[in-house]
XYZ file of C-alpha atoms in Angstrom:
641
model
C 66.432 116.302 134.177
C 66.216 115.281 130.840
C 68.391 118.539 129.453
C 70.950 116.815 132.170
C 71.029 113.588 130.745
C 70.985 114.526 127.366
C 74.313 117.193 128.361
C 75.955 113.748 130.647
C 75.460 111.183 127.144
C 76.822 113.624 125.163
C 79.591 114.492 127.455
C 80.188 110.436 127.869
C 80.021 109.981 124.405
C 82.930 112.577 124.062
C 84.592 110.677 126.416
C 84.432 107.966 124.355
C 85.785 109.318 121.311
C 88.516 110.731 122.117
C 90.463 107.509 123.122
C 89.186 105.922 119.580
C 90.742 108.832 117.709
C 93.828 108.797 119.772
C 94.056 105.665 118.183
C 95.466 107.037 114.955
C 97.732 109.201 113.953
C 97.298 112.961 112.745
C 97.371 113.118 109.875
C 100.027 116.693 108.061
C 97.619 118.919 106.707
C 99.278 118.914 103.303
C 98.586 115.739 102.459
C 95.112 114.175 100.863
C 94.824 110.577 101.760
C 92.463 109.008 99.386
C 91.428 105.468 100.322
C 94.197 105.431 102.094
C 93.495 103.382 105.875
C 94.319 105.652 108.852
C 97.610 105.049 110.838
C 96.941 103.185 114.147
C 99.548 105.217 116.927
C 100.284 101.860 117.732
C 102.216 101.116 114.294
C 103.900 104.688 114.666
C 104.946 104.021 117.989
C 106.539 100.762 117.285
C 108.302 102.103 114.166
C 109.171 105.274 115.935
C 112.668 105.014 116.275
C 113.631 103.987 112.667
C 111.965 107.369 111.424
C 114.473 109.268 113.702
C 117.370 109.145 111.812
C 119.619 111.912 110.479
C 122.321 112.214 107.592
C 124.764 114.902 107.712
C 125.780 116.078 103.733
C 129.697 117.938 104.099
C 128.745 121.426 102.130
C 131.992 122.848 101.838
C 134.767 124.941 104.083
C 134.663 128.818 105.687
C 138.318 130.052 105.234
C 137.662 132.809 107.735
C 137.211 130.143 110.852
C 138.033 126.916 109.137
C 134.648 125.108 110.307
C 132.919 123.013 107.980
C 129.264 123.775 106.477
C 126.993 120.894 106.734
C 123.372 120.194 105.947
C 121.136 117.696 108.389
C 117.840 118.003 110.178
C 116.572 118.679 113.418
C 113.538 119.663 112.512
C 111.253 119.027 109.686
C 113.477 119.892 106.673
C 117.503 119.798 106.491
C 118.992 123.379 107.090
C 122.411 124.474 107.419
C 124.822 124.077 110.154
C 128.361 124.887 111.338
C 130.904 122.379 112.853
C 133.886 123.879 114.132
C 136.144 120.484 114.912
C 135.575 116.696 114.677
C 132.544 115.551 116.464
C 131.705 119.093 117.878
C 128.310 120.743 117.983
C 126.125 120.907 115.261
C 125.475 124.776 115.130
C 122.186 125.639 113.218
C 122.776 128.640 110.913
C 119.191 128.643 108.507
C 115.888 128.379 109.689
C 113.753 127.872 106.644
C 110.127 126.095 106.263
C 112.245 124.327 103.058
C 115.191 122.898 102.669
C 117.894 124.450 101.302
C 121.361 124.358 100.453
C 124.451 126.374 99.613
C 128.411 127.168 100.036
C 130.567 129.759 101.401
C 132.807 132.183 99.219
C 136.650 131.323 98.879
C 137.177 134.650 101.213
C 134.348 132.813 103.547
C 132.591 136.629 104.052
C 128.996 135.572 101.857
C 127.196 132.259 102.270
C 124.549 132.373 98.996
C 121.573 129.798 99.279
C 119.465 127.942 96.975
C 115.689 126.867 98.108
C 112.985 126.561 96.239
C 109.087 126.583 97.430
C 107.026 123.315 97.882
C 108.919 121.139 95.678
C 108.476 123.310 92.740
C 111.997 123.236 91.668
C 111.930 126.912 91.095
C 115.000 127.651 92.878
C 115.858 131.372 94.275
C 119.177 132.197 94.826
C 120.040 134.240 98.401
C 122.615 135.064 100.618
C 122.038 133.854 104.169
C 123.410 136.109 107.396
C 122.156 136.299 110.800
C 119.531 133.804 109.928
C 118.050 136.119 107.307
C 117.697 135.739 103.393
C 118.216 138.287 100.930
C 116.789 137.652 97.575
C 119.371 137.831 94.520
C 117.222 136.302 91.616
C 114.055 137.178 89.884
C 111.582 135.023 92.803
C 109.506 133.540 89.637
C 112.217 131.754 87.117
C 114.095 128.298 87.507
C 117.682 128.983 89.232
C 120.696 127.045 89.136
C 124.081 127.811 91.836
C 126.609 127.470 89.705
C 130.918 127.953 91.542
C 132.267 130.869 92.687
C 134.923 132.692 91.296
C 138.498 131.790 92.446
C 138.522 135.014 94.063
C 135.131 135.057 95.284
C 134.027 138.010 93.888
C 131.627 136.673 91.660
C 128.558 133.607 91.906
C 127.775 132.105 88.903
C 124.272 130.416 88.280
C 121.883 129.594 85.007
C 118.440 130.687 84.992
C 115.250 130.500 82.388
C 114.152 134.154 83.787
C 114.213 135.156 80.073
C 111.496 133.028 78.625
C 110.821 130.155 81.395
C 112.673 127.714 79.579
C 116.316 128.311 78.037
C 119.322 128.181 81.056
C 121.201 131.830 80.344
C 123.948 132.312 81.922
C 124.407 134.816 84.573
C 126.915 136.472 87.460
C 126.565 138.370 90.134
C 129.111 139.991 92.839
C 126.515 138.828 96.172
C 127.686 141.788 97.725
C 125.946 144.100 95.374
C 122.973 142.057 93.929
C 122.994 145.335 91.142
C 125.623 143.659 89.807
C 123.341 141.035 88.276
C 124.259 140.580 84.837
C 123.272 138.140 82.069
C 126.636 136.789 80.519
C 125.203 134.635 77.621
C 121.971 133.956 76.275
C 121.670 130.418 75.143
C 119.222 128.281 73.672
C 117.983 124.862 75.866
C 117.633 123.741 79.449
C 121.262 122.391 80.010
C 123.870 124.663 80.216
C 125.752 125.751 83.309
C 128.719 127.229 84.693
C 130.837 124.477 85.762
C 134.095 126.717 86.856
C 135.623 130.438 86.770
C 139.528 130.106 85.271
C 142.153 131.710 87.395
C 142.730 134.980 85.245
C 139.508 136.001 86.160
C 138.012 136.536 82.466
C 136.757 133.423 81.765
C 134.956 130.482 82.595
C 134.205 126.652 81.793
C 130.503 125.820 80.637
C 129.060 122.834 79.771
C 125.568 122.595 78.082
C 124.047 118.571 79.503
C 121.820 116.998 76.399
C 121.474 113.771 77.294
C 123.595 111.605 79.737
C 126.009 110.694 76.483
C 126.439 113.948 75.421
C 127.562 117.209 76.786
C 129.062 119.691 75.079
C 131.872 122.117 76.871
C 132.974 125.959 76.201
C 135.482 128.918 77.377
C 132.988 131.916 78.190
C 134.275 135.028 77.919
C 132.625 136.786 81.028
C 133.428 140.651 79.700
C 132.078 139.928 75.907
C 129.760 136.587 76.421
C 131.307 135.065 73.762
C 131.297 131.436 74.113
C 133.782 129.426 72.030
C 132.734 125.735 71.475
C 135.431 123.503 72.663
C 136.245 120.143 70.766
C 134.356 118.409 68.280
C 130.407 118.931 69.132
C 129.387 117.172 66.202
C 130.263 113.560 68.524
C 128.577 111.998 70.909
C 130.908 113.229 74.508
C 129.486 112.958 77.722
C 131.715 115.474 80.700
C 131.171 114.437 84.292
C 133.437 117.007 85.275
C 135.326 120.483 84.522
C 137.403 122.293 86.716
C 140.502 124.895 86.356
C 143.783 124.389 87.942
C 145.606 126.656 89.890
C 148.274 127.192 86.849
C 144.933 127.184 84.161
C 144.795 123.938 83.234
C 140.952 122.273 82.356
C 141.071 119.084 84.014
C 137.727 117.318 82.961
C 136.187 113.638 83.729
C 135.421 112.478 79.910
C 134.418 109.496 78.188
C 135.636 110.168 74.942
C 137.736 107.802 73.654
C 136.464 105.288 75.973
C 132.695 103.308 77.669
C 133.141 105.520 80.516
C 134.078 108.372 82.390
C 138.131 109.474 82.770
C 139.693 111.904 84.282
C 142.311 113.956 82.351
C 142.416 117.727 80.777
C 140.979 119.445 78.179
C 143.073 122.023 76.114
C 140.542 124.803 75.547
C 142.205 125.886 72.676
C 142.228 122.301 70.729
C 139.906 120.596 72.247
C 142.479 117.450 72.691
C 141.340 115.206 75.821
C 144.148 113.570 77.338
C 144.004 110.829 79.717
C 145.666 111.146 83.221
C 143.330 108.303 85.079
C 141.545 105.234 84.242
C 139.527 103.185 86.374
C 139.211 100.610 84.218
C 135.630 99.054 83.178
C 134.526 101.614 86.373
C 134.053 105.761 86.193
C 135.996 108.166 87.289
C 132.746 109.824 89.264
C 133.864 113.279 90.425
C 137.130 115.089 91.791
C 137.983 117.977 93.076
C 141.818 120.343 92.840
C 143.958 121.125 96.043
C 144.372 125.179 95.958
C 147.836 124.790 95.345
C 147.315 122.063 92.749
C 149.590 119.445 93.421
C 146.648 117.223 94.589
C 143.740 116.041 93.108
C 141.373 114.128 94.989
C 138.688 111.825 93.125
C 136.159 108.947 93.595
C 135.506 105.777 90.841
C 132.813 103.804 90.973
C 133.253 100.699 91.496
C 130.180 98.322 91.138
C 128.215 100.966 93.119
C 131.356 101.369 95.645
C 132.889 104.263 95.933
C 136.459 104.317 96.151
C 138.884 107.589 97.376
C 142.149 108.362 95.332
C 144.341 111.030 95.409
C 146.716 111.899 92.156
C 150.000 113.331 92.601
C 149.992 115.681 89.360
C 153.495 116.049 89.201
C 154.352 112.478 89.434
C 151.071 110.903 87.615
C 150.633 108.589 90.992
C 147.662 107.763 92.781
C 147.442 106.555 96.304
C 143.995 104.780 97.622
C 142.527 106.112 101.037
C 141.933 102.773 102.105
C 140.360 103.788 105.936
C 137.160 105.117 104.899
C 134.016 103.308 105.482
C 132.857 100.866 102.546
C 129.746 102.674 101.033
C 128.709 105.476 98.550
C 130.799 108.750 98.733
C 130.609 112.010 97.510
C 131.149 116.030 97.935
C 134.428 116.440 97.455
C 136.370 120.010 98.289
C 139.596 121.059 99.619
C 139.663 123.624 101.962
C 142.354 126.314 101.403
C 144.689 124.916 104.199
C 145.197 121.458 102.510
C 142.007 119.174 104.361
C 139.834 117.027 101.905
C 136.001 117.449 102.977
C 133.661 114.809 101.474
C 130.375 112.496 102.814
C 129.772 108.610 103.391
C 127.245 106.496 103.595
C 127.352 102.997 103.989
C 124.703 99.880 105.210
C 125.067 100.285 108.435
C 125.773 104.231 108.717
C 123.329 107.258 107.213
C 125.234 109.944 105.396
C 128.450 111.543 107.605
C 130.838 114.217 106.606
C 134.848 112.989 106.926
C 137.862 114.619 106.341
C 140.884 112.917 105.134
C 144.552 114.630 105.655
C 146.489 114.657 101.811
C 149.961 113.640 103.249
C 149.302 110.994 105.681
C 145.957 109.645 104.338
C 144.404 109.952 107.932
C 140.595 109.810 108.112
C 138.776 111.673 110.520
C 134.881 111.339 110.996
C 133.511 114.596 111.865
C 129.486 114.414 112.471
C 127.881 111.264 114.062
C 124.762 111.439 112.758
C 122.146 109.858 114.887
C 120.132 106.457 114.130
C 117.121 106.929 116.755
C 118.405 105.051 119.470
C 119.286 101.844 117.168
C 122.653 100.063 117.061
C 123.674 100.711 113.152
C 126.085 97.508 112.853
C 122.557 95.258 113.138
C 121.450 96.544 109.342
C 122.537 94.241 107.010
C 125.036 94.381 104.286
C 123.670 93.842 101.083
C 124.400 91.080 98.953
C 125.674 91.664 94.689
C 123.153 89.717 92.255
C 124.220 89.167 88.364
C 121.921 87.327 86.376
C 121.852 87.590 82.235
C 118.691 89.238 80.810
C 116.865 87.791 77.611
C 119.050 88.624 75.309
C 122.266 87.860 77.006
C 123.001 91.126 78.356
C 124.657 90.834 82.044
C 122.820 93.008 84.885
C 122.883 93.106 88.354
C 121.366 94.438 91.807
C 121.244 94.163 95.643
C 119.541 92.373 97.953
C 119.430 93.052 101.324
C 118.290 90.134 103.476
C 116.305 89.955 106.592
C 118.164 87.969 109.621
C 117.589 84.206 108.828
C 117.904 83.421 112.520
C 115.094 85.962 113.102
C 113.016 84.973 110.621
C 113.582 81.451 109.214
C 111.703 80.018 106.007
C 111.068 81.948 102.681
C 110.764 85.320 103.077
C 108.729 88.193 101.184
C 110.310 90.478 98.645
C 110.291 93.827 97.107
C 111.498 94.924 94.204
C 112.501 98.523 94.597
C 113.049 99.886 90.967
C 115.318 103.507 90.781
C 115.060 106.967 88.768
C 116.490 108.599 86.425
C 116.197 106.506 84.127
C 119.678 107.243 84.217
C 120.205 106.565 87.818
C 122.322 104.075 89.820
C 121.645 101.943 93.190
C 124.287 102.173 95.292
C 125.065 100.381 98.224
C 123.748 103.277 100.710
C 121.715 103.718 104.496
C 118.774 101.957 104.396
C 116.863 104.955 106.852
C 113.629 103.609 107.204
C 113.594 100.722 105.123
C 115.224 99.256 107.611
C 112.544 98.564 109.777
C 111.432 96.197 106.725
C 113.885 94.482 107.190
C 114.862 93.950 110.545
C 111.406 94.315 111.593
C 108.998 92.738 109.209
C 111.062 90.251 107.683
C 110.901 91.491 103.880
C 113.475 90.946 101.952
C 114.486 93.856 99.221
C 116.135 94.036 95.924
C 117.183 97.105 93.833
C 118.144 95.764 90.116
C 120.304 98.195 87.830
C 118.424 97.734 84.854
C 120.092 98.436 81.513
C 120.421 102.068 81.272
C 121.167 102.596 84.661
C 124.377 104.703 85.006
C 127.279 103.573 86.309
C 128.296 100.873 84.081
C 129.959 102.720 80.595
C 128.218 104.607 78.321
C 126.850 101.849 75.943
C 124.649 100.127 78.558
C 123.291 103.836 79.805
C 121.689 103.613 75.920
C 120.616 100.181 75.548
C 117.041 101.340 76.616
C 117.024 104.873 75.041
C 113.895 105.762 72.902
C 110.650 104.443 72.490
C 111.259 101.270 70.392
C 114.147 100.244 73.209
C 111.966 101.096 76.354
C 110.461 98.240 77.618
C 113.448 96.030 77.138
C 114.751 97.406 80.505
C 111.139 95.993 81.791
C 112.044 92.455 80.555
C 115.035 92.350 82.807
C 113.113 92.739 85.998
C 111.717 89.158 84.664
C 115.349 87.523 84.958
C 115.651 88.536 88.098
C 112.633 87.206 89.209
C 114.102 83.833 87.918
C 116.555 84.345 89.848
C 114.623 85.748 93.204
C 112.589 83.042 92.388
C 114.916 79.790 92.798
C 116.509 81.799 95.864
C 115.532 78.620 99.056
C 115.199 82.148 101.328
C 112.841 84.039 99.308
C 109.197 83.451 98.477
C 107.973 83.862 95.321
C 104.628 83.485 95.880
C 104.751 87.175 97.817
C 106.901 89.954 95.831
C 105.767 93.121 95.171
C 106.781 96.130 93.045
C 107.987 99.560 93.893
C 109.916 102.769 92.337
C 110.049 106.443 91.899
C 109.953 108.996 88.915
C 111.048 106.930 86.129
C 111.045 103.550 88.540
C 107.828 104.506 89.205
C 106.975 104.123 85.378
C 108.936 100.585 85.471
C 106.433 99.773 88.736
C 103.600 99.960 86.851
C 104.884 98.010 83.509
C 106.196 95.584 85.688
C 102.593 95.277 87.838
C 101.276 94.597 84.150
C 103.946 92.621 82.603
C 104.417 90.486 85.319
C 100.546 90.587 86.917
C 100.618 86.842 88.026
C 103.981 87.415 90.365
C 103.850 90.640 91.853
C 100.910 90.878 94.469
C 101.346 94.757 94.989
C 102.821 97.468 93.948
C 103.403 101.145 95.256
C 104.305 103.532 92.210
C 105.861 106.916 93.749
C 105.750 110.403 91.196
C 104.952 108.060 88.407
C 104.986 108.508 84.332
C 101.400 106.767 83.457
C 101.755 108.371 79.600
C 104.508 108.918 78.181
C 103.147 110.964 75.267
C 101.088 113.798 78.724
C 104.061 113.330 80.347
C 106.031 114.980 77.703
C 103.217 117.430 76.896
C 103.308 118.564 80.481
C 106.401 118.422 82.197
C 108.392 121.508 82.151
C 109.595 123.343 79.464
C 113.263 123.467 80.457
C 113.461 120.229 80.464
C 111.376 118.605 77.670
C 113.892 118.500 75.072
C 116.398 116.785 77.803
C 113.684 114.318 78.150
C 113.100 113.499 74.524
C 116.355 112.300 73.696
C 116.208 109.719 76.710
C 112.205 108.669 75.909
C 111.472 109.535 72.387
C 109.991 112.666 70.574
C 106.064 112.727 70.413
C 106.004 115.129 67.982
C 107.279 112.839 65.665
C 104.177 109.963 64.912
C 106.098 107.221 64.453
C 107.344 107.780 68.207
C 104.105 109.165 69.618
C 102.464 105.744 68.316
C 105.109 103.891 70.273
C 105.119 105.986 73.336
C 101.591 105.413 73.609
C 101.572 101.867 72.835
C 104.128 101.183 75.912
C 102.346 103.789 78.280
C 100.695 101.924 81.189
C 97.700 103.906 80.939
C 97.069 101.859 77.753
C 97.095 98.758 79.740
C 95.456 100.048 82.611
C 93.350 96.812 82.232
C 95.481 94.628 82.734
C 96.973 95.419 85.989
C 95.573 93.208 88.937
C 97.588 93.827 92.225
C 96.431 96.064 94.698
C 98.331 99.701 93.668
C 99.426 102.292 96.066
C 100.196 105.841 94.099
C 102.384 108.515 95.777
C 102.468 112.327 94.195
C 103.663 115.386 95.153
C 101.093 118.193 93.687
C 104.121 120.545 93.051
C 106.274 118.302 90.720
C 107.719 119.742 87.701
C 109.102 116.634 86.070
C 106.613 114.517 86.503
C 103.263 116.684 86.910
C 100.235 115.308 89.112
C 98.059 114.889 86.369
C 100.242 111.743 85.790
C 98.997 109.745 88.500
C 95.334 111.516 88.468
C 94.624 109.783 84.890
C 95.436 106.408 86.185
C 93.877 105.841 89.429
C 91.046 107.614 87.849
C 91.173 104.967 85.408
C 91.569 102.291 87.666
C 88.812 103.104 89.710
C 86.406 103.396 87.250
C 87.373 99.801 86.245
C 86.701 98.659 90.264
C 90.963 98.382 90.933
C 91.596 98.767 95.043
C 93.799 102.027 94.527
C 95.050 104.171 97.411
C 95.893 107.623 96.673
C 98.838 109.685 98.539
C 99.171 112.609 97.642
C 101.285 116.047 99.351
C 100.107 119.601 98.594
C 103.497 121.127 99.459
C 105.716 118.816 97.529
C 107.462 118.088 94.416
C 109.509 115.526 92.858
C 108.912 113.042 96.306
C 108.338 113.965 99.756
C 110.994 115.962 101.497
C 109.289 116.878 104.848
C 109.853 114.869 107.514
C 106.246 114.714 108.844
C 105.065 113.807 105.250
C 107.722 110.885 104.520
C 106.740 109.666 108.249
C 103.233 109.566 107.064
C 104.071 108.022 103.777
C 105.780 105.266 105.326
C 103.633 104.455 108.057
C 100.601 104.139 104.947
C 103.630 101.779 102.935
C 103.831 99.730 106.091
C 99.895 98.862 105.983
C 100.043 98.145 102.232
C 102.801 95.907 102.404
C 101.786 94.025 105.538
C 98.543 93.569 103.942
C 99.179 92.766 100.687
C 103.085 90.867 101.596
C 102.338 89.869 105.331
C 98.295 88.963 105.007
C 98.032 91.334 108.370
């Protein structure tokens, strides 16, 4: 009897479990949640449909069956598909555990791939057929896809399979992966192959040093030669090459001008000359009609994008005014004349369109889904400008919550970007909707000075170490301004930002301690000085010119006077860090060292952290995770829930 009741309690007490842990979500077995609360189902369930959105990227044409190649996700990581017509099925044609991405030959007969493993950034380069890949690179080194040729015999790409850090160039005929051959060995972790001219024998490279300064070349594929085109010794940043049909080198440049043009570049000279100006706005990216009488190219316009298309003969440009108002990019002409590109606006997640040269006709080809949810209820956001503390005009946007929904002063979040030399743009929302129409929280992206975007001399204003935190002080005049806003309440604002953003979330959680109530730093620099120690080594030198060299003392001194984990003590909000363990730009140990150090000083820190990513979460079930934990740390430390 007693062996009974002892086998009935513990079977009751079973019982009784299993509905409490039903009560939370599973958490993906990649990720190590430390001191981070478990996810009640109930929040997942009522957030549910804003985490089942898709985007649809247009990845170029097939010339055998004219369909378009498109990357979205029906699974847990964006693959390639097929569309054969506007709004047809989405045919799946890769079934990787990563995401991946790649194009089509001009002859559409190979489709090469480029996916790297867990974040790492180590990209392979494959072909893809019959939902198999065969391996064309080394499997260990850093890869870079570079174009096709125009006859599409050969792939170009970069890769530091030499020594793990300079970007030689390389080719390879897909068909016959012997054909592998190193074209030029080259010293740094910039250069690339931006596009194979006509005659077959050579080819445009550009080797990226900083965002103000690339440097271009004619390769000679059969002798590797590479002759330096135009003055190197100044400072000229190219967005941009790509050869005619008849050989021209039509580039995007800023020489000669604060930002970005597009014109052509005689390789023999080195003269620039100026076809198209966008005035105070870049010329972002284009792309040349295979007969060449077209080209097609996007400016950027305040963070809008906006579609031309240049007559060459003539010099004209018409505006393709019947696209959606948003953020587009992609741009290719397939062989038969049809202009390929993607949009994404406020109240529409990324969609691939096609617009017809001769009678500007847009078509919309995917309709990507937005989990059940009417897309014209986001809202649009709103343009802020606002002069900084030393007179310098910047701006942002805020997207407001529905007054009528939810009257009185709102919450706010400050959502800082990359790069440094990164842009917000008026995009999709995805799940940062649901703060919005949901919750009630207000967000604002600022464009801090050196954010791209707006000419070449505001992209430096916060370069090296003596500049840096001057791009911190503007968050502060926006908070003015946020502040004196009868909608917003600036008694609850919190911080939050990625990669570099991430490093301006926690100097602004110090700076500005007594206004920001929490903050939620994502694959954050902590040290500027380990953080150039550590990151890769094909990339360090591209990250000294933008931060400062810490070989040099003077800098070092600097760098570590302005590195948060200097000032660890005086940060005060609750902090939320977010790492992937696989990130080769900003390595984990970044965000170890500081919630290690805030812990030991008693600091509330909760700790995200996802063993099979890099650079930010890419897998579904992760960012689903991530968010639901964001959603508890904002209505807790925004909400008081």
């Amino acid at each position: 009897m007693q062996t009974f009741l002892r086998l009935a309690l513990g079977a009751t007490a079973a019982l009784v479990a299993v509905p409490l842990a039903a009560a939370n979500v599973d958490k993906p077995a990649a990720l190590t949640a430390d001191g981070v609360p478990a996810i009640p189902r109930e929040l997942a369930a009522r957030s549910r449909p804003y985490m089942e959105f898709r985007t649809a990227g247009f990845a170029g044409w097939n010339a055998r069956d004219k369909s378009m190649l498109i990357s979205t996700r029906f699974g847990n990581v964006a693959q390639l598909h097929s569309v054969a017509g506007p709004g047809m099925d989405r045919r799946q044609i890769s079934f990787e555990a990563e995401p991946l991405g790649g194009r089509w030959s001009p002859r559409g007969d190979v489709l090469a791939v480029s996916k790297d493993n867990g974040g790492d950034e180590f990209y392979q380069i494959y072909t893809l057929a019959n939902g198999r890949l065969n391996l064309l690179t080394d499997g260990k080194s850093r890869n870079e896809m570079g174009p096709w040729s125009k006859d599409g015999r050969l792939l170009g790409y970069s890769s530091t399979r030499r020594n793990g850090s300079d970007s030689d160039l390389y080719v390879v005929d897909p068909r016959n992966p012997a054909s592998n051959r190193m074209v030029a060995q080259v010293k740094g972790g910039g250069w690339g192959i931006a596009d194979f001219a006509p005659n077959g024998r050579h080819a445009a490279v550009v080797n990226y040093q900083s965002i103000t300064n690339s440097d271009p070349y004619l390769l000679d594929l059969a002798s590797g030669r590479l002759s330096p085109i135009g003055d190197h010794a100044k400072d000229i940043s190219y967005g941009g090459a790509e050869f005619a049909p008849n050989g021209t080198l039509w580039v995007t440049s800023d020489e000669g001008a604060d930002v970005q043009r597009l014109g052509t570049l005689d390789p023999s000279t080195g003269r620039f000359t100026p076809v198209v100006a966008a005035g105070r706005w870049d010329v972002d990216s284009f792309d040349i009609s295979d007969e060449g009488r077209t080209i097609a190219y996007l400016t950027n316009e305040a963070g809008i994008s906006r579609l031309y298309l240049l007559d060459v003969a003539s010099g004209r440009s018409r505006q393709v005014t019947g696209l959606p108002v948003g953020v587009a990019g992609g741009l290719e002409f397939a062989p038969w004349g049809t202009l390929g590109l993607t949009i994404s606006s406020a109240r529409s997640p990324s969609d691939a369109y096609t617009v017809d040269p001769k009678s500007l006709k847009v078509t919309r080809w995917t309709n990507s889904e937005t989990g059940g949810l009417d897309p014209q209820a986001n809202v649009e956001p709103e343009l802020i400008d606002v002069k900084s503390f030393d007179g310098q005009a910047v701006s942002g946007f805020l997207y407001r919550p529905d007054p009528r929904r939810f009257p009185g002063k709102r919450p706010v979040i400050v959502n800082i970007h990359g790069g440094p030399e990164g842009q917000t743009r008026p995009g999709f929302q995805g799940r940062n909707n649901y703060l919005l129409n949901e919750l009630g929280i207000a967000i604002f992206y600022p464009n801090v000075r050196g954010s791209t975007g707006y000419g070449k001399r505001f992209v430096s204003l916060d370069n090296g170490p003596f500049k840096r935190e001057d791009s911190v002080k503007d968050i502060s005049a926006f908070l003015d301004r946020l502040s004196a806003d009868p909608a917003l309440d600036p008694a609850r604002m919190a911080v939050t930002g990625g990669s570099y953003g991430g490093y301006m979330c926690y100097a602004s959680a110090i700076r500005y301690a007594n206004r920001f109530k929490g903050a939620l730093c994502n694959v954050a620099i902590s040290n500027f000085v380990t953080f150039l120690e550590n990151t890769q080594s094909y990339r360090r030198d591209l990250r000294r010119v933008e931060y400062g060299d810490e070989r040099i003392p003077a800098e070092r001194a600097k760098l570590e006077d302005i590195s948060p984990l200097r000032r660890i003590g005086e940060i005060k909000a609750p902090l939320f860090v977010v790492q992937g363990a696989n990130d080769p730009r900003v390595p984990k140990s970044e965000a170890d060292q500081l919630v290690k150090g805030l812990r030991s000083r008693g600091n509330q820190v909760w700790y995200l952290v996802g063993e099979n990513e890099g650079h930010g979460f890419a897998k579904k079930e992760n960012q689903d995770y991530q968010f639901w934990a964001s959603l508890l740390f904002w209505q807790k430390e925004l909400l008081g829930q």
